[in-house]
Every structure is written in C-alpha cells, then in structure tokens.
Amino acid sequence: FAGMIGWAWLRRNDLSYGVYLYAFPVQQCWIEWLGVAELTEISLFVLSLPVTLLLAWGSWHWVERPVTGCGQC
C-alpha cells in the first residue's frame, strides 16, 4: 500500500488513529441504512473505506495535527 501512494505522503499524513476511530461507526451506519441482508463483508468494506479515509484525513488535518503541534509533519 505504501508503495502505491508514496512514503512522503504517508509521513505527512498519519491516518491510522482516524481509521481506527471512524471505521466502526461508518460500518454501523451503512448496516443501519442498507440493512444487514443487503451487505456482504466485501461490499461493506468497499462502501466504508472511502468514507472512513475521508473522515480520518479530515481528523488528522483539522484536529490531531494542530493539537499535537506537528505543524509541518
């Protein structure tokens, strides 16, 4: 994965905590909206990943990085 998007981007954007924080709630929202019977594990992953990454990116840039004082990280 790191080779696809580049090490420099990964060093500047630490999305790990945001992914950990938002993945479960996003998945639960999809299950609530679409119903358990409509979703397989793969479809839930495909639906949840972009939303989770977007929320994690926003969390990193607007909450985590400013709070940690990591301005140019």
PDB file of C-alpha atoms in Angstrom:
ATOM      1  CA  PHE A   1       0.000   0.000   0.000  1.00  0.00           C
ATOM      2  CA  ALA A   2       2.755   2.432   0.923  1.00  0.00           C
ATOM      3  CA  GLY A   3       4.437   1.988  -2.453  1.00  0.00           C
ATOM      4  CA  MET A   4       1.242   2.929  -4.293  1.00  0.00           C
ATOM      5  CA  ILE A   5       0.764   6.319  -2.652  1.00  0.00           C
ATOM      6  CA  GLY A   6       4.334   7.096  -1.670  1.00  0.00           C
ATOM      7  CA  TRP A   7       6.280   7.225   1.566  1.00  0.00           C
ATOM      8  CA  ALA A   8       6.416  11.021   1.619  1.00  0.00           C
ATOM      9  CA  TRP A   9       2.626  11.266   1.666  1.00  0.00           C
ATOM     10  CA  LEU A  10       2.407   8.691   4.461  1.00  0.00           C
ATOM     11  CA  ARG A  11       4.973  10.556   6.552  1.00  0.00           C
ATOM     12  CA  ARG A  12       2.922  13.761   6.315  1.00  0.00           C
ATOM     13  CA  ASN A  13      -0.499  12.180   6.852  1.00  0.00           C
ATOM     14  CA  ASP A  14      -0.960   9.822   9.793  1.00  0.00           C
ATOM     15  CA  LEU A  15      -4.456   8.479   9.257  1.00  0.00           C
ATOM     16  CA  SER A  16      -4.075   5.429  11.483  1.00  0.00           C
ATOM     17  CA  TYR A  17      -5.875   6.773  14.548  1.00  0.00           C
ATOM     18  CA  GLY A  18      -8.660   8.284  12.456  1.00  0.00           C
ATOM     19  CA  VAL A  19      -9.203   4.992  10.629  1.00  0.00           C
ATOM     20  CA  TYR A  20      -9.294   3.209  13.986  1.00  0.00           C
ATOM     21  CA  LEU A  21     -11.719   5.784  15.356  1.00  0.00           C
ATOM     22  CA  TYR A  22     -14.137   6.096  12.432  1.00  0.00           C
ATOM     23  CA  ALA A  23     -14.221   2.669  10.732  1.00  0.00           C
ATOM     24  CA  PHE A  24     -16.657   1.000  13.109  1.00  0.00           C
ATOM     25  CA  PRO A  25     -19.202   3.862  13.250  1.00  0.00           C
ATOM     26  CA  VAL A  26     -19.128   4.197   9.450  1.00  0.00           C
ATOM     27  CA  GLN A  27     -19.723   0.467   9.035  1.00  0.00           C
ATOM     28  CA  GLN A  28     -22.586   0.574  11.516  1.00  0.00           C
ATOM     29  CA  CYS A  29     -24.182   3.463   9.625  1.00  0.00           C
ATOM     30  CA  TRP A  30     -24.067   1.507   6.362  1.00  0.00           C
ATOM     31  CA  ILE A  31     -25.592  -1.514   8.086  1.00  0.00           C
ATOM     32  CA  GLU A  32     -28.365   0.631   9.557  1.00  0.00           C
ATOM     33  CA  TRP A  33     -29.106   2.420   6.275  1.00  0.00           C
ATOM     34  CA  LEU A  34     -28.912  -0.561   3.919  1.00  0.00           C
ATOM     35  CA  GLY A  35     -29.727  -3.450   6.202  1.00  0.00           C
ATOM     36  CA  VAL A  36     -27.673  -6.475   7.132  1.00  0.00           C
ATOM     37  CA  ALA A  37     -29.250  -8.695   4.491  1.00  0.00           C
ATOM     38  CA  GLU A  38     -28.140  -6.367   1.695  1.00  0.00           C
ATOM     39  CA  LEU A  39     -24.450  -6.256   2.631  1.00  0.00           C
ATOM     40  CA  THR A  40     -21.658  -8.751   2.311  1.00  0.00           C
ATOM     41  CA  GLU A  41     -18.320  -8.257   4.051  1.00  0.00           C
ATOM     42  CA  ILE A  42     -16.719  -7.124   0.790  1.00  0.00           C
ATOM     43  CA  SER A  43     -19.461  -4.639  -0.079  1.00  0.00           C
ATOM     44  CA  LEU A  44     -19.348  -3.233   3.453  1.00  0.00           C
ATOM     45  CA  PHE A  45     -15.572  -2.795   3.117  1.00  0.00           C
ATOM     46  CA  VAL A  46     -15.877  -1.143  -0.309  1.00  0.00           C
ATOM     47  CA  LEU A  47     -18.557   1.256   0.924  1.00  0.00           C
ATOM     48  CA  SER A  48     -16.839   2.060   4.212  1.00  0.00           C
ATOM     49  CA  LEU A  49     -13.242   2.547   3.110  1.00  0.00           C
ATOM     50  CA  PRO A  50     -13.568   5.840   1.185  1.00  0.00           C
ATOM     51  CA  VAL A  51     -15.810   7.413   3.825  1.00  0.00           C
ATOM     52  CA  THR A  52     -13.519   6.264   6.632  1.00  0.00           C
ATOM     53  CA  LEU A  53     -10.395   7.559   4.874  1.00  0.00           C
ATOM     54  CA  LEU A  54     -12.037  10.913   4.209  1.00  0.00           C
ATOM     55  CA  LEU A  55     -13.054  11.281   7.854  1.00  0.00           C
ATOM     56  CA  ALA A  56      -9.602  10.146   9.024  1.00  0.00           C
ATOM     57  CA  TRP A  57      -7.910  12.654   6.711  1.00  0.00           C
ATOM     58  CA  GLY A  58     -10.114  15.471   7.989  1.00  0.00           C
ATOM     59  CA  SER A  59      -9.499  14.421  11.566  1.00  0.00           C
ATOM     60  CA  TRP A  60      -5.739  14.419  11.008  1.00  0.00           C
ATOM     61  CA  HIS A  61      -5.630  17.824   9.341  1.00  0.00           C
ATOM     62  CA  TRP A  62      -8.170  19.699  11.456  1.00  0.00           C
ATOM     63  CA  VAL A  63      -7.928  18.054  14.873  1.00  0.00           C
ATOM     64  CA  GLU A  64      -4.976  15.738  15.521  1.00  0.00           C
ATOM     65  CA  ARG A  65      -2.130  17.599  13.808  1.00  0.00           C
ATOM     66  CA  PRO A  66      -2.986  21.028  15.244  1.00  0.00           C
ATOM     67  CA  VAL A  67      -3.426  19.584  18.747  1.00  0.00           C
ATOM     68  CA  THR A  68      -0.118  17.702  18.684  1.00  0.00           C
ATOM     69  CA  GLY A  69       1.749  20.766  17.408  1.00  0.00           C
ATOM     70  CA  CYS A  70       3.017  18.851  14.409  1.00  0.00           C
ATOM     71  CA  GLY A  71       2.506  21.781  12.032  1.00  0.00           C
ATOM     72  CA  GLN A  72       4.644  20.677   9.085  1.00  0.00           C
ATOM     73  CA  CYS A  73       4.623  16.903   9.682  1.00  0.00           C
TER      74      CYS A  73
END
